[in-house]
């Protein structure tokens, strides 16, 4: 009975904590604007088949290079494809790359950071020196090297972008674990006979989630930028798959005469990155314990 009461108290405490975070988030208008934009983008990606008036690979050479009009809202490209439809389908690709690559980097990075921070010693030295080697290369350069080795493709793109971002999560979690591993609640868990795996998974990592969530939100923005950059230089997705960076690359040859071919995919990238950064900043402020009232 006592255990059930304690569990109910913990659940109520978590609910109040989430409610407080949401209350602080609502006070940040820019963060809410970013959240609304992200929700719209996610809905667009999910229902792209119903929103886009044309197929992303549907060609009509009689409609080449049309500027924005009532029939083609964003105009058409060099093959007569509807740019609005390709931007809509491109949101599905870009968001998938962003979220899945961040999931890859976060899972591996959190595991490495938690292990090195908790155990220290030789394990810490070996793994962190490996992280130092990986971090010595810029993210985009490492992603280029991985893509050059693996070849083009959606799965390879997500893996390349995800691996390039692992060091950031590993260092973030390691620093958090170092500050938590000697806390009283961890010592109490050890005294109760909890295994190291249980202590890390049930006690330490949940207390590191606030910075991880913020890092992941901003990481999605960086992943989309890196994916667009790889596609722009021809190492991303192969045609005719619509990806905003690939659309920019395809339209750069016509930018002087038909700027709409690069304008709208570029605006899509800018709007998405801006929304993710606004949301990330808002989450950072909402999750900051110093702002609790």
PDB file of N, CA and C in Angstrom, residues 17 20-21 24 27 176 179-180 206-212 214 281-293:
ATOM      1  N   UNK A  17       5.354  18.705 -12.889  1.00  0.00           N
ATOM      2  CA  UNK A  17       6.568  19.202 -13.520  1.00  0.00           C
ATOM      3  C   UNK A  17       6.363  19.482 -14.994  1.00  0.00           C
ATOM      4  N   UNK A  20       4.248  22.566 -15.388  1.00  0.00           N
ATOM      5  CA  UNK A  20       5.023  23.789 -15.161  1.00  0.00           C
ATOM      6  C   UNK A  20       5.885  24.131 -16.374  1.00  0.00           C
ATOM      7  N   UNK A  21       6.490  23.097 -16.975  1.00  0.00           N
ATOM      8  CA  UNK A  21       7.302  23.325 -18.174  1.00  0.00           C
ATOM      9  C   UNK A  21       6.446  23.897 -19.301  1.00  0.00           C
ATOM     10  N   UNK A  24       5.628  27.562 -18.686  1.00  0.00           N
ATOM     11  CA  UNK A  24       6.735  28.454 -19.028  1.00  0.00           C
ATOM     12  C   UNK A  24       6.924  28.537 -20.538  1.00  0.00           C
ATOM     13  N   UNK A  27       4.591  31.040 -22.177  1.00  0.00           N
ATOM     14  CA  UNK A  27       4.934  32.446 -21.980  1.00  0.00           C
ATOM     15  C   UNK A  27       5.927  32.947 -23.023  1.00  0.00           C
ATOM     16  N   UNK A 176      27.238  15.781 -17.604  1.00  0.00           N
ATOM     17  CA  UNK A 176      26.095  15.709 -16.686  1.00  0.00           C
ATOM     18  C   UNK A 176      26.237  14.533 -15.728  1.00  0.00           C
ATOM     19  N   UNK A 179      28.618  15.020 -12.812  1.00  0.00           N
ATOM     20  CA  UNK A 179      28.078  15.833 -11.720  1.00  0.00           C
ATOM     21  C   UNK A 179      27.001  15.109 -10.918  1.00  0.00           C
ATOM     22  N   UNK A 180      26.518  13.972 -11.425  1.00  0.00           N
ATOM     23  CA  UNK A 180      25.421  13.263 -10.763  1.00  0.00           C
ATOM     24  C   UNK A 180      25.836  11.955 -10.090  1.00  0.00           C
ATOM     25  N   UNK A 206      17.591   9.858 -16.617  1.00  0.00           N
ATOM     26  CA  UNK A 206      16.407  10.720 -16.506  1.00  0.00           C
ATOM     27  C   UNK A 206      16.718  12.114 -15.969  1.00  0.00           C
ATOM     28  N   UNK A 207      17.741  12.232 -15.144  1.00  0.00           N
ATOM     29  CA  UNK A 207      18.110  13.542 -14.618  1.00  0.00           C
ATOM     30  C   UNK A 207      18.977  14.339 -15.587  1.00  0.00           C
ATOM     31  N   UNK A 208      19.360  13.707 -16.696  1.00  0.00           N
ATOM     32  CA  UNK A 208      20.122  14.408 -17.742  1.00  0.00           C
ATOM     33  C   UNK A 208      19.246  14.775 -18.933  1.00  0.00           C
ATOM     34  N   UNK A 209      17.951  14.476 -18.861  1.00  0.00           N
ATOM     35  CA  UNK A 209      17.106  14.593 -20.045  1.00  0.00           C
ATOM     36  C   UNK A 209      16.890  16.034 -20.505  1.00  0.00           C
ATOM     37  N   UNK A 210      16.886  16.972 -19.572  1.00  0.00           N
ATOM     38  CA  UNK A 210      16.617  18.363 -19.971  1.00  0.00           C
ATOM     39  C   UNK A 210      17.631  18.865 -21.005  1.00  0.00           C
ATOM     40  N   UNK A 211      18.948  18.798 -20.735  1.00  0.00           N
ATOM     41  CA  UNK A 211      19.897  19.240 -21.760  1.00  0.00           C
ATOM     42  C   UNK A 211      19.894  18.363 -23.005  1.00  0.00           C
ATOM     43  N   UNK A 212      19.592  17.072 -22.846  1.00  0.00           N
ATOM     44  CA  UNK A 212      19.544  16.174 -24.007  1.00  0.00           C
ATOM     45  C   UNK A 212      18.399  16.573 -24.935  1.00  0.00           C
ATOM     46  N   UNK A 214      17.003  19.539 -25.283  1.00  0.00           N
ATOM     47  CA  UNK A 214      17.353  20.793 -25.955  1.00  0.00           C
ATOM     48  C   UNK A 214      18.363  20.533 -27.070  1.00  0.00           C
ATOM     49  N   UNK A 281      15.431  27.067 -28.150  1.00  0.00           N
ATOM     50  CA  UNK A 281      15.691  28.126 -27.161  1.00  0.00           C
ATOM     51  C   UNK A 281      14.585  28.178 -26.118  1.00  0.00           C
ATOM     52  N   UNK A 282      13.336  28.006 -26.576  1.00  0.00           N
ATOM     53  CA  UNK A 282      12.220  28.012 -25.624  1.00  0.00           C
ATOM     54  C   UNK A 282      12.267  26.836 -24.672  1.00  0.00           C
ATOM     55  N   UNK A 283      12.608  25.654 -25.169  1.00  0.00           N
ATOM     56  CA  UNK A 283      12.742  24.486 -24.302  1.00  0.00           C
ATOM     57  C   UNK A 283      13.868  24.663 -23.296  1.00  0.00           C
ATOM     58  N   UNK A 284      14.969  25.250 -23.748  1.00  0.00           N
ATOM     59  CA  UNK A 284      16.093  25.482 -22.836  1.00  0.00           C
ATOM     60  C   UNK A 284      15.673  26.387 -21.691  1.00  0.00           C
ATOM     61  N   UNK A 285      14.938  27.437 -21.990  1.00  0.00           N
ATOM     62  CA  UNK A 285      14.481  28.343 -20.939  1.00  0.00           C
ATOM     63  C   UNK A 285      13.441  27.677 -20.040  1.00  0.00           C
ATOM     64  N   UNK A 286      12.541  26.885 -20.629  1.00  0.00           N
ATOM     65  CA  UNK A 286      11.482  26.244 -19.848  1.00  0.00           C
ATOM     66  C   UNK A 286      12.024  25.164 -18.933  1.00  0.00           C
ATOM     67  N   UNK A 287      13.080  24.478 -19.369  1.00  0.00           N
ATOM     68  CA  UNK A 287      13.653  23.372 -18.589  1.00  0.00           C
ATOM     69  C   UNK A 287      14.710  23.831 -17.605  1.00  0.00           C
ATOM     70  N   UNK A 288      15.086  25.098 -17.657  1.00  0.00           N
ATOM     71  CA  UNK A 288      16.117  25.628 -16.766  1.00  0.00           C
ATOM     72  C   UNK A 288      15.572  25.740 -15.355  1.00  0.00           C
ATOM     73  N   UNK A 289      16.101  24.998 -14.396  1.00  0.00           N
ATOM     74  CA  UNK A 289      15.594  25.054 -13.018  1.00  0.00           C
ATOM     75  C   UNK A 289      15.650  26.445 -12.407  1.00  0.00           C
ATOM     76  N   UNK A 290      16.575  27.279 -12.872  1.00  0.00           N
ATOM     77  CA  UNK A 290      16.704  28.610 -12.301  1.00  0.00           C
ATOM     78  C   UNK A 290      15.505  29.489 -12.583  1.00  0.00           C
ATOM     79  N   UNK A 291      14.700  29.094 -13.600  1.00  0.00           N
ATOM     80  CA  UNK A 291      13.545  29.892 -13.974  1.00  0.00           C
ATOM     81  C   UNK A 291      12.277  29.442 -13.285  1.00  0.00           C
ATOM     82  N   UNK A 292      12.364  28.401 -12.440  1.00  0.00           N
ATOM     83  CA  UNK A 292      11.178  27.914 -11.726  1.00  0.00           C
ATOM     84  C   UNK A 292      10.728  28.938 -10.687  1.00  0.00           C
ATOM     85  N   UNK A 293       9.406  29.042 -10.562  1.00  0.00           N
ATOM     86  CA  UNK A 293       8.853  30.032  -9.627  1.00  0.00           C
ATOM     87  C   UNK A 293       7.922  29.337  -8.655  1.00  0.00           C
TER      88      UNK A 293
END
